[in-house]
Short mmCIF file of N, CA and C in Angstrom, two decimals:
data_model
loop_
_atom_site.label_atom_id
_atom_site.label_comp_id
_atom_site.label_asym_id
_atom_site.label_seq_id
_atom_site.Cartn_x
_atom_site.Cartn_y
_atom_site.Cartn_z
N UNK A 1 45.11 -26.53 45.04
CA UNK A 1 44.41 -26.15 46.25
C UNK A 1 43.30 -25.15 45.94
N UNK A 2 43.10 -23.72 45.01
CA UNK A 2 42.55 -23.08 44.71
C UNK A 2 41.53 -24.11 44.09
N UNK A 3 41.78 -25.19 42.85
CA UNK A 3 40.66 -25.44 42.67
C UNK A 3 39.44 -26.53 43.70
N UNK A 4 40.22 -26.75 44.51
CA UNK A 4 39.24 -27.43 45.66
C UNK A 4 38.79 -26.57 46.13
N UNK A 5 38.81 -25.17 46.79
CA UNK A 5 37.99 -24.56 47.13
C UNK A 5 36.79 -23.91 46.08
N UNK A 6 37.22 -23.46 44.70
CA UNK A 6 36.07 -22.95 43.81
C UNK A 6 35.84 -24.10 43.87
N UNK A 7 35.69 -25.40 43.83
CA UNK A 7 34.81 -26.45 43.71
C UNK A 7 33.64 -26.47 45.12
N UNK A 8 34.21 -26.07 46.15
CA UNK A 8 33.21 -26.15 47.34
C UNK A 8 32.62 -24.96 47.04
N UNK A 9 32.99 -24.00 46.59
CA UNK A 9 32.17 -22.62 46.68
C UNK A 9 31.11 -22.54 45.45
N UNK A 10 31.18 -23.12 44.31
CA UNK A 10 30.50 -23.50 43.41
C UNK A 10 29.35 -24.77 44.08
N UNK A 11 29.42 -25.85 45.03
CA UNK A 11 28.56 -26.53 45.35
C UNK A 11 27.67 -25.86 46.30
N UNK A 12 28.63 -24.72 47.36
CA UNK A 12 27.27 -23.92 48.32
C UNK A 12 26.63 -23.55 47.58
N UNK A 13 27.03 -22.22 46.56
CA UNK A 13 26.24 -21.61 46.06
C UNK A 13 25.30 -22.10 45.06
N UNK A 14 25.33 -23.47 44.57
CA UNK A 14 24.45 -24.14 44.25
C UNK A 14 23.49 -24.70 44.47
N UNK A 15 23.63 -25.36 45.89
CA UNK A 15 22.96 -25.70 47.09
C UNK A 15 21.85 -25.01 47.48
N UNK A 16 22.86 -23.60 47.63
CA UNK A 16 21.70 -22.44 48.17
C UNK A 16 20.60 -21.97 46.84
N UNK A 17 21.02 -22.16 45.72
CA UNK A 17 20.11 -21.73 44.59
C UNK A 17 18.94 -22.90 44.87
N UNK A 18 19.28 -24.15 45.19
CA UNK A 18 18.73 -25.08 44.89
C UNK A 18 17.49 -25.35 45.89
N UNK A 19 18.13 -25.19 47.10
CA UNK A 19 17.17 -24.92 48.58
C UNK A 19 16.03 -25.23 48.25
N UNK A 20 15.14 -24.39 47.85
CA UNK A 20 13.71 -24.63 47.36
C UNK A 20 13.08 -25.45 47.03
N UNK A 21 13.82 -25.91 46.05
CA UNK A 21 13.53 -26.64 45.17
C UNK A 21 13.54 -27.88 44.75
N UNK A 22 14.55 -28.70 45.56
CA UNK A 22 15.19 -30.09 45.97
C UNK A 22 14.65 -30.34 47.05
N UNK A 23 14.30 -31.58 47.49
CA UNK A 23 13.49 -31.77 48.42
C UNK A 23 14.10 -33.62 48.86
N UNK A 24 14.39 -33.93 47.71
CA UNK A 24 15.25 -35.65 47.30
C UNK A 24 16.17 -35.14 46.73
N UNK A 25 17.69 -35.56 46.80
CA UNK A 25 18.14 -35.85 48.25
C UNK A 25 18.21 -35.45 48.88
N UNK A 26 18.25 -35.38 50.02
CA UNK A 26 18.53 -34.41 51.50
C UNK A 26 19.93 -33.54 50.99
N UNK A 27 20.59 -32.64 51.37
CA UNK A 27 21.66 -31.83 51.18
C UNK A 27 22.61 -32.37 51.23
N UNK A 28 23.07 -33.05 52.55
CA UNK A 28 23.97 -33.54 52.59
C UNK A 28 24.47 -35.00 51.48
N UNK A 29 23.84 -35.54 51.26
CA UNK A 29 23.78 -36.84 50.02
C UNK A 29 23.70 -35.82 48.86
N UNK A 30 23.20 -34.93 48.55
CA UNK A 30 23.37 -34.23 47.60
C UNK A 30 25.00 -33.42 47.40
N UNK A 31 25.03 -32.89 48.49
CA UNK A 31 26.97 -32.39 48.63
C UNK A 31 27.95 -33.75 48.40
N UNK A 32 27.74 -34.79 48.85
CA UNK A 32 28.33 -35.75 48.18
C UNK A 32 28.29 -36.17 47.23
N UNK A 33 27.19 -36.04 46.29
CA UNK A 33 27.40 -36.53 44.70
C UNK A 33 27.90 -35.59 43.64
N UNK A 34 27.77 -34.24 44.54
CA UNK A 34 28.21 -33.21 43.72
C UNK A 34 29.46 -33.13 43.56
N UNK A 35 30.62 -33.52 44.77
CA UNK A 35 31.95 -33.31 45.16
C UNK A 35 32.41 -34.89 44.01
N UNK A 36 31.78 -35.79 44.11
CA UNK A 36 32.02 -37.46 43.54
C UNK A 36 31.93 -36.50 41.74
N UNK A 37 30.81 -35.80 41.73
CA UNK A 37 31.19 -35.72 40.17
C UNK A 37 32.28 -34.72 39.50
N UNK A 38 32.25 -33.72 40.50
CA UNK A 38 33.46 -32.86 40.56
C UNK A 38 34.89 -32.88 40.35
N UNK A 39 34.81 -34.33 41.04
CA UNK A 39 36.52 -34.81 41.07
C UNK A 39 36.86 -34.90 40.20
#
């Protein structure tokens, strides 16, 4: 259970680094490939 959450908290805070800078894919398609490679 702990590691499903550092896995979501590692994709916000990635997300949010990323903000800027990503533009393709949209966030949300992006939170999904991140969680798909995660597993």
């Amino acid at each position: 259970m702990v590691d499903l959450f550092e896995k979501i908290k590692f994709s916000i805070i990635l997300l949010a680094r990323l903000q800027g800078f990503v533009s393709e894919p949209n966030p949300p398609l992006l939170t999904h490939r991140l969680f798909t490679i995660l597993q």
